Amino acid sequence: MKEFQNSNVGLNFSMRRDAELDEEELQESLWLASKGQKMVLYSILLNLLLGAVEKSNVLPSMLIWGLIACVFVYLLLGVARMCTGLDMVQGQRILFLVLLFFPLINVMIIVYLSVKTTGALREGGWKVGLLGGES
Amino acid sequence: MIILQPLFLMPICASIAGFVVWVANRDYLLSDSGLIRHFLFVMTICIVIIFGVSKTNTAQMYFDPQFRLQAELDAHPVYSTIKRISPDDLKALHDFLVLRMSHGETLSYAFLQARPLLTMLTRRQLGFADQKSLLTWGRVAVDTLKVLQAIDPMLCYRAISHQALDSQTLLHAFNADNTKIFQQAIIDVYEFSHRISNPDGSPRHEAIPQDNTPVDFNTAGLEYRAIKETVTQRFGESISGQLAMRLFLELPIEPPEQICAAKIFQLESMLERPQAMASTLLYDNSGIY
């Protein structure tokens, strides 16, 4: 009987530990998704800023295009993080990266991932503001 | 080239890169930065390859209609000759041909339509042409007038009076041989005018052939008068006067077949003379249509 009680306590402990681990993993995933979402939002803002700078002819266009390319790589990384945070498989992550190079579809992809991330963050108890989520 | 537009190039390369990265890493999970690194690396290689391939002549001929059109134009002997010798004339010819070809016409058809323009451009070069080229041009003029007269004397009259011929006439009137001779005459005139001119436009006397000695002005005048007399006897004072003055109204005041026959007779009489005399008469007195 005592042995049974001991094993029961052990099981409870193990389940609690598993639950804590799951929670930890979930929070880590949400943190990744939130970080990815922030990166995407920042890259959109930077892109708008660079567009304005390009129009004002303040900087040489080659430099502007270089910066735009860097911002785009940052956006790709953000999207990859969001996909990882949302537990997507590698094939899906690659597909979303590819679709980012298609005009118009890329906007839809960003909106879709952002909405999905916001939902997941809210579900995980995060507050989501204009510039992404906060735990 | 449409394939090199970022709108097309980037999605194509991204798709290829995505596929390659997916196939290469199917069995293990890449980190985010590793995935982006692999993806961008393959994509860059893809862009470089597509860009390199698209710059080859074969690819440009296949994908770039502008390049294909220009290659087709450059391969035409008349176009390439004018391109080499007279950039100003080339612009007029190029614009005309591109306009016609943009309406779906073939190059040979567009060149047929360009005949009046080519005639006008070549006539401007005749002052620099050698005697042989002048005679060739004169023979082409006679052949052209004969062809037009056979179809309709009014067409022949329109050609003499430098009025535009409609595209259907140009298309159906001249056969391949006539067109070939016409184009060769243009090439000869341009080539010679180029040979005897320095880059600054001044004449290169040493390049003028030995047998190109001009005839005495008075002798040529007498010869011309003799031809005019014959024309007057055959076709009457009025037609002879019109040919001499080179003044032709839009509508003929004499029967067009008569005027046309007189013009052909005049040119043929000039061409029968020795080379030096014939070329002088053709250039100075006929206006070569």
Coordinates of C-alpha atoms in Angstrom, one line a residue:
Chain A
M1 CA 0.0 0.0 0.0
K2 CA 2.9 2.3 1.0
E3 CA 4.7 1.3 -2.1
F4 CA 1.6 2.1 -4.2
Q5 CA 1.3 5.5 -2.5
N6 CA 5.0 6.2 -3.2
S7 CA 4.6 5.3 -6.8
N8 CA 1.5 7.4 -7.0
V9 CA 3.4 10.4 -5.6
G10 CA 6.2 9.7 -8.1
L11 CA 3.7 9.7 -11.0
N12 CA 2.2 12.9 -9.8
F13 CA 5.6 14.5 -9.5
S14 CA 6.6 13.3 -13.0
M15 CA 3.3 14.6 -14.5
R16 CA 3.7 17.9 -12.8
R17 CA 7.3 18.1 -14.0
D18 CA 6.2 17.2 -17.5
A19 CA 3.5 19.9 -17.3
E20 CA 6.0 22.4 -16.1
L21 CA 8.3 21.4 -19.0
D22 CA 5.5 21.7 -21.5
E23 CA 4.6 25.1 -20.1
E24 CA 8.3 26.1 -20.3
E25 CA 8.4 24.8 -23.9
L26 CA 5.2 26.6 -24.7
Q27 CA 6.4 29.9 -23.3
E28 CA 9.7 29.5 -25.2
S29 CA 7.7 28.9 -28.4
L30 CA 5.5 31.9 -27.7
W31 CA 8.6 34.0 -26.9
L32 CA 10.1 33.0 -30.3
A33 CA 6.8 33.8 -32.1
S34 CA 6.6 37.1 -30.3
K35 CA 10.1 37.9 -31.2
G36 CA 9.5 37.0 -34.8
Q37 CA 6.4 39.1 -34.9
K38 CA 8.3 42.1 -33.5
M39 CA 11.0 41.6 -36.1
V40 CA 8.4 41.5 -38.9
L41 CA 6.8 44.7 -37.6
Y42 CA 10.1 46.5 -37.2
S43 CA 11.2 45.5 -40.7
I44 CA 7.9 46.9 -42.1
L45 CA 8.5 50.2 -40.3
L46 CA 12.1 50.3 -41.5
N47 CA 11.0 49.6 -45.0
L48 CA 8.6 52.5 -44.9
L49 CA 11.3 54.7 -43.5
L50 CA 13.7 53.7 -46.2
G51 CA 11.1 54.3 -48.9
A52 CA 10.7 57.8 -47.6
V53 CA 14.5 58.3 -47.5
E54 CA 14.8 57.0 -51.1
K55 CA 12.2 59.5 -52.3
S56 CA 13.9 62.4 -50.6
N57 CA 17.2 61.6 -52.4
V58 CA 19.3 62.1 -49.2
L59 CA 21.3 58.9 -49.5
P60 CA 22.8 57.3 -52.6
S61 CA 20.3 54.8 -54.1
M62 CA 22.9 52.0 -54.0
L63 CA 23.1 52.4 -50.2
I64 CA 19.3 52.5 -49.9
W65 CA 19.0 49.3 -51.9
G66 CA 21.6 47.7 -49.7
L67 CA 19.7 48.7 -46.6
I68 CA 16.4 47.5 -48.1
A69 CA 18.1 44.1 -48.8
C70 CA 19.3 43.9 -45.2
V71 CA 15.8 44.8 -43.9
F72 CA 14.4 42.1 -46.1
V73 CA 16.8 39.5 -44.7
Y74 CA 15.6 40.7 -41.2
L75 CA 12.0 40.2 -42.3
L76 CA 12.8 36.6 -43.5
L77 CA 14.4 35.8 -40.2
G78 CA 11.4 37.2 -38.4
V79 CA 9.0 35.1 -40.4
A80 CA 11.2 32.0 -39.8
R81 CA 11.1 32.7 -36.1
M82 CA 7.3 33.1 -36.1
C83 CA 6.9 29.9 -38.0
T84 CA 9.2 28.1 -35.5
G85 CA 7.3 29.7 -32.6
L86 CA 4.0 28.4 -34.1
D87 CA 5.5 24.9 -34.2
M88 CA 5.4 24.7 -38.0
V89 CA 7.3 21.9 -39.8
Q90 CA 10.4 22.7 -41.9
G91 CA 8.5 22.4 -45.2
Q92 CA 5.9 25.0 -44.1
R93 CA 8.7 27.4 -42.9
I94 CA 10.4 27.1 -46.3
L95 CA 7.1 27.6 -48.1
F96 CA 6.3 30.8 -46.2
L97 CA 9.8 32.1 -46.9
V98 CA 9.4 31.4 -50.6
L99 CA 5.9 33.0 -50.7
L100 CA 7.5 36.2 -49.2
F101 CA 9.0 36.8 -52.6
F102 CA 5.7 36.9 -54.4
P103 CA 4.1 40.3 -54.6
L104 CA 0.8 40.7 -52.8
I105 CA 0.9 37.1 -51.6
N106 CA 3.7 38.3 -49.2
V107 CA 1.4 40.8 -47.6
M108 CA -1.2 38.1 -47.1
I109 CA 1.4 35.8 -45.6
I110 CA 2.5 38.4 -43.1
V111 CA -1.0 39.2 -42.1
Y112 CA -1.9 35.5 -41.7
L113 CA 1.2 34.8 -39.6
S114 CA 0.7 37.9 -37.5
V115 CA -2.9 37.1 -36.8
K116 CA -2.0 33.5 -35.9
T117 CA 0.8 34.6 -33.6
T118 CA -1.4 37.2 -31.9
G119 CA -4.0 34.5 -31.2
A120 CA -1.4 32.1 -29.8
L121 CA 0.1 34.8 -27.6
R122 CA -3.3 35.8 -26.2
E123 CA -4.1 32.1 -25.6
G124 CA -0.8 31.8 -23.7
G125 CA -1.7 34.7 -21.5
W126 CA 0.4 37.3 -23.3
K127 CA -0.7 40.9 -23.8
V128 CA -0.4 41.9 -27.4
G129 CA -0.1 45.6 -28.4
L130 CA 0.7 47.5 -31.5
L131 CA 4.3 46.4 -31.6
G132 CA 3.8 42.8 -30.7
G133 CA 3.3 40.8 -27.6
E134 CA 4.6 41.2 -24.0
S135 CA 4.5 38.4 -21.4
Chain B
M1 CA 13.9 41.1 -70.8
I2 CA 10.9 40.1 -68.9
I3 CA 12.6 37.3 -67.0
L4 CA 15.1 39.7 -65.5
Q5 CA 12.5 41.9 -64.0
P6 CA 12.6 41.6 -60.2
L7 CA 8.9 40.9 -60.3
F8 CA 9.6 37.6 -62.1
L9 CA 13.2 36.8 -61.3
M10 CA 12.9 36.9 -57.5
P11 CA 9.9 34.6 -57.2
I12 CA 11.4 32.1 -59.7
C13 CA 14.7 32.0 -57.8
A14 CA 13.0 31.9 -54.4
S15 CA 11.0 28.9 -55.5
I16 CA 14.0 27.1 -56.8
A17 CA 16.0 27.9 -53.7
G18 CA 13.1 26.8 -51.5
F19 CA 12.8 23.5 -53.3
V20 CA 16.6 22.9 -53.1
V21 CA 16.8 23.7 -49.4
W22 CA 13.8 21.5 -48.7
V23 CA 15.2 18.5 -50.6
A24 CA 18.7 19.0 -49.1
N25 CA 17.5 19.2 -45.5
R26 CA 14.5 16.8 -45.4
D27 CA 16.0 14.6 -42.7
Y28 CA 17.1 17.2 -40.2
L29 CA 15.7 20.4 -38.7
L30 CA 17.6 23.6 -39.5
S31 CA 17.7 26.5 -37.0
D32 CA 16.1 29.7 -38.2
S33 CA 19.4 31.5 -39.0
G34 CA 20.7 28.3 -40.6
L35 CA 17.6 28.0 -42.8
I36 CA 17.8 31.6 -43.9
R37 CA 21.6 31.3 -44.6
H38 CA 21.0 28.1 -46.7
F39 CA 18.0 29.7 -48.5
L40 CA 19.8 33.0 -49.4
F41 CA 22.9 31.2 -50.4
V42 CA 21.1 28.9 -52.9
M43 CA 18.9 31.8 -54.1
T44 CA 22.0 34.0 -54.8
I45 CA 23.5 31.2 -56.8
C46 CA 20.3 30.8 -58.7
I47 CA 20.1 34.5 -59.4
V48 CA 23.7 34.6 -60.7
I49 CA 23.1 31.6 -62.9
I50 CA 19.8 32.9 -64.4
F51 CA 21.4 36.3 -64.9
G52 CA 24.4 34.8 -66.6
V53 CA 22.4 32.6 -68.8
S54 CA 20.0 35.3 -69.7
K55 CA 22.9 37.5 -71.0
T56 CA 23.9 34.9 -73.6
N57 CA 22.9 35.6 -77.2
T58 CA 20.9 32.4 -77.4
A59 CA 18.8 33.2 -74.4
Q60 CA 18.3 36.8 -75.4
M61 CA 17.2 35.7 -78.9
Y62 CA 14.6 33.5 -77.2
F63 CA 13.4 35.7 -74.4
D64 CA 14.0 39.3 -75.4
P65 CA 11.9 40.5 -78.4
Q66 CA 13.8 43.8 -78.5
F67 CA 17.1 41.9 -78.9
R68 CA 15.6 39.6 -81.4
L69 CA 14.3 42.5 -83.5
Q70 CA 17.6 44.3 -83.3
A71 CA 19.5 41.2 -84.3
E72 CA 17.1 40.7 -87.3
L73 CA 17.7 44.3 -88.3
D74 CA 21.5 44.1 -87.9
A75 CA 21.5 41.1 -90.2
H76 CA 19.9 43.0 -93.0
P77 CA 22.6 44.3 -95.4
V78 CA 20.9 47.6 -96.1
Y79 CA 20.3 48.3 -92.4
S80 CA 23.8 47.3 -91.4
T81 CA 25.4 49.4 -94.1
I82 CA 23.4 52.5 -93.2
K83 CA 24.1 51.8 -89.5
R84 CA 27.8 51.7 -90.2
I85 CA 27.9 54.8 -92.5
S86 CA 25.2 57.2 -91.6
P87 CA 23.8 57.3 -88.0
D88 CA 21.4 60.1 -88.9
D89 CA 19.8 58.2 -91.8
L90 CA 19.8 55.1 -89.6
K91 CA 17.6 56.8 -87.0
A92 CA 14.9 57.6 -89.6
L93 CA 15.1 54.1 -91.1
H94 CA 15.1 52.4 -87.6
D95 CA 12.1 54.3 -86.4
F96 CA 10.2 53.5 -89.5
L97 CA 11.0 49.8 -89.4
V98 CA 10.4 49.4 -85.7
L99 CA 7.0 51.1 -86.1
R100 CA 6.0 48.8 -88.9
M101 CA 7.3 45.7 -87.2
S102 CA 5.5 46.6 -84.0
H103 CA 2.3 46.3 -86.0
G104 CA 3.3 42.7 -86.6
E105 CA 4.9 43.1 -90.1
T106 CA 7.9 41.0 -91.1
L107 CA 11.2 42.6 -91.7
S108 CA 11.1 42.1 -95.5
Y109 CA 7.6 43.5 -95.6
A110 CA 8.7 46.5 -93.5
F111 CA 11.6 47.0 -95.9
L112 CA 9.2 47.0 -98.8
Q113 CA 7.2 49.7 -97.1
A114 CA 10.4 51.6 -96.4
R115 CA 11.1 51.9 -100.2
P116 CA 10.1 55.6 -100.5
L117 CA 12.1 56.5 -97.4
L118 CA 15.1 54.6 -98.7
T119 CA 14.8 56.2 -102.1
M120 CA 14.8 59.7 -100.4
L121 CA 17.7 58.9 -98.2
T122 CA 19.8 57.4 -101.0
R123 CA 19.1 60.4 -103.3
R124 CA 20.7 62.6 -100.6
Q125 CA 23.9 60.5 -100.9
L126 CA 24.0 60.5 -104.7
G127 CA 26.2 63.7 -104.7
F128 CA 29.0 61.6 -103.2
A129 CA 28.4 58.5 -105.3
D130 CA 30.8 57.2 -108.0
Q131 CA 29.7 56.9 -111.7
K132 CA 29.1 53.2 -111.5
S133 CA 26.8 53.6 -108.5
L134 CA 24.9 56.4 -110.2
L135 CA 24.4 54.2 -113.3
T136 CA 23.2 51.3 -111.1
W137 CA 20.8 53.7 -109.3
G138 CA 19.6 55.0 -112.7
R139 CA 18.9 51.5 -113.9
V140 CA 16.9 50.7 -110.7
A141 CA 14.9 53.9 -111.3
V142 CA 14.1 52.9 -114.9
D143 CA 13.1 49.4 -113.8
T144 CA 10.9 50.8 -111.0
L145 CA 9.1 53.1 -113.3
K146 CA 8.6 50.4 -115.8
V147 CA 7.1 48.1 -113.2
L148 CA 4.8 50.8 -111.9
Q149 CA 3.7 51.8 -115.4
A150 CA 2.8 48.2 -116.2
I151 CA 0.5 48.2 -113.2
D152 CA -0.9 51.7 -113.6
P153 CA 0.6 54.7 -115.3
M154 CA -0.8 56.9 -112.6
L155 CA 1.4 55.0 -110.1
C156 CA 4.4 55.7 -112.3
Y157 CA 3.4 59.4 -112.4
R158 CA 3.1 59.5 -108.6
A159 CA 6.6 58.1 -108.3
I160 CA 8.0 60.6 -110.7
S161 CA 6.3 63.5 -108.9
H162 CA 7.6 62.1 -105.5
Q163 CA 4.1 61.4 -104.2
A164 CA 3.7 58.6 -101.7
L165 CA 2.8 55.2 -102.9
D166 CA 0.3 53.2 -100.8
S167 CA 1.5 50.1 -99.0
Q168 CA -0.5 47.7 -101.1
T169 CA 1.2 49.0 -104.3
L170 CA 4.6 48.7 -102.6
L171 CA 3.8 45.1 -101.5
H172 CA 2.5 43.8 -104.8
A173 CA 4.4 45.8 -107.4
F174 CA 8.0 44.8 -106.8
N175 CA 9.3 41.3 -107.0
A176 CA 12.2 39.8 -105.1
D177 CA 14.7 40.5 -107.9
N178 CA 13.7 44.1 -108.2
T179 CA 13.9 44.6 -104.5
K180 CA 17.3 42.9 -104.3
I181 CA 18.7 45.1 -107.1
F182 CA 17.2 48.2 -105.4
Q183 CA 18.8 47.3 -102.1
Q184 CA 22.2 46.5 -103.7
A185 CA 22.1 49.9 -105.4
I186 CA 21.5 51.6 -102.0
I187 CA 24.4 49.7 -100.5
D188 CA 26.7 50.7 -103.4
V189 CA 25.8 54.4 -103.1
Y190 CA 26.3 54.4 -99.3
E191 CA 29.5 52.4 -99.4
F192 CA 31.1 54.7 -102.0
S193 CA 30.0 57.9 -100.3
H194 CA 31.6 56.5 -97.1
R195 CA 34.8 55.5 -98.9
I196 CA 35.5 58.9 -100.3
S197 CA 34.7 60.9 -97.2
N198 CA 37.0 61.6 -94.2
P199 CA 35.6 61.3 -90.7
D200 CA 35.1 65.1 -90.7
G201 CA 33.0 64.9 -93.9
S202 CA 35.7 66.4 -96.2
P203 CA 36.3 64.5 -99.4
R204 CA 39.2 61.9 -99.7
H205 CA 40.4 62.6 -103.3
E206 CA 42.8 59.7 -103.3
A207 CA 39.9 57.3 -102.8
I208 CA 38.1 58.4 -105.9
P209 CA 38.6 55.8 -108.7
Q210 CA 40.7 56.8 -111.7
D211 CA 37.8 56.1 -114.2
N212 CA 35.6 58.6 -112.4
T213 CA 36.8 61.7 -114.3
P214 CA 33.8 64.0 -114.9
V215 CA 32.9 65.1 -118.3
D216 CA 33.1 68.8 -119.4
F217 CA 30.0 70.8 -118.3
N218 CA 29.4 72.2 -121.8
T219 CA 29.7 68.8 -123.5
A220 CA 27.2 67.4 -121.0
G221 CA 24.9 70.4 -121.7
L222 CA 25.0 69.7 -125.4
E223 CA 24.3 66.0 -124.9
Y224 CA 21.4 66.9 -122.6
R225 CA 19.9 69.2 -125.2
A226 CA 20.1 66.5 -127.8
I227 CA 18.1 64.1 -125.6
K228 CA 15.6 66.9 -124.8
E229 CA 15.1 67.4 -128.5
T230 CA 14.4 63.8 -129.0
V231 CA 11.9 63.8 -126.1
T232 CA 10.2 66.9 -127.6
Q233 CA 9.9 65.2 -131.0
R234 CA 8.4 62.0 -129.5
F235 CA 6.3 63.3 -126.7
G236 CA 5.6 66.9 -127.4
E237 CA 6.8 70.3 -126.0
S238 CA 4.6 70.2 -122.9
I239 CA 5.9 66.9 -121.5
S240 CA 9.4 67.7 -122.5
G241 CA 9.2 71.0 -120.7
Q242 CA 7.8 69.3 -117.6
L243 CA 10.7 66.8 -117.6
A244 CA 13.2 69.6 -118.0
M245 CA 11.7 71.7 -115.2
R246 CA 11.1 68.7 -113.0
L247 CA 7.9 70.3 -112.0
F248 CA 5.0 67.9 -111.7
L249 CA 1.6 68.8 -110.4
E250 CA -0.3 66.5 -108.1
L251 CA -2.6 65.6 -110.9
P252 CA -1.0 65.3 -114.4
I253 CA -1.9 67.8 -117.0
E254 CA -0.9 65.4 -119.7
P255 CA -1.8 61.7 -119.9
P256 CA 0.3 60.0 -117.2
E257 CA 1.3 57.1 -119.5
Q258 CA 2.8 59.7 -121.8
I259 CA 4.7 61.4 -119.1
C260 CA 5.9 58.2 -117.7
A261 CA 7.0 56.8 -121.1
A262 CA 8.8 60.1 -121.7
K263 CA 10.6 59.9 -118.3
I264 CA 11.6 56.3 -119.0
F265 CA 12.8 57.2 -122.5
Q266 CA 14.8 60.1 -121.1
L267 CA 16.5 58.0 -118.4
E268 CA 17.3 55.2 -120.9
S269 CA 18.7 57.6 -123.4
M270 CA 21.0 58.9 -120.7
L271 CA 22.0 55.4 -119.6
E272 CA 23.0 54.6 -123.2
R273 CA 25.8 57.2 -123.1
P274 CA 29.3 56.3 -122.0
Q275 CA 29.7 56.0 -118.2
A276 CA 31.0 59.4 -117.4
M277 CA 28.5 61.2 -119.6
A278 CA 25.6 59.0 -118.4
S279 CA 26.3 59.6 -114.7
T280 CA 26.7 63.4 -115.2
L281 CA 23.4 63.6 -117.1
L282 CA 21.6 61.4 -114.6
Y283 CA 22.8 63.3 -111.6
D284 CA 22.7 66.9 -113.0
N285 CA 19.8 66.8 -115.3
S286 CA 17.4 63.9 -114.6
G287 CA 16.8 64.2 -110.9
I288 CA 16.7 60.3 -111.1
Y289 CA 13.1 60.1 -110.1

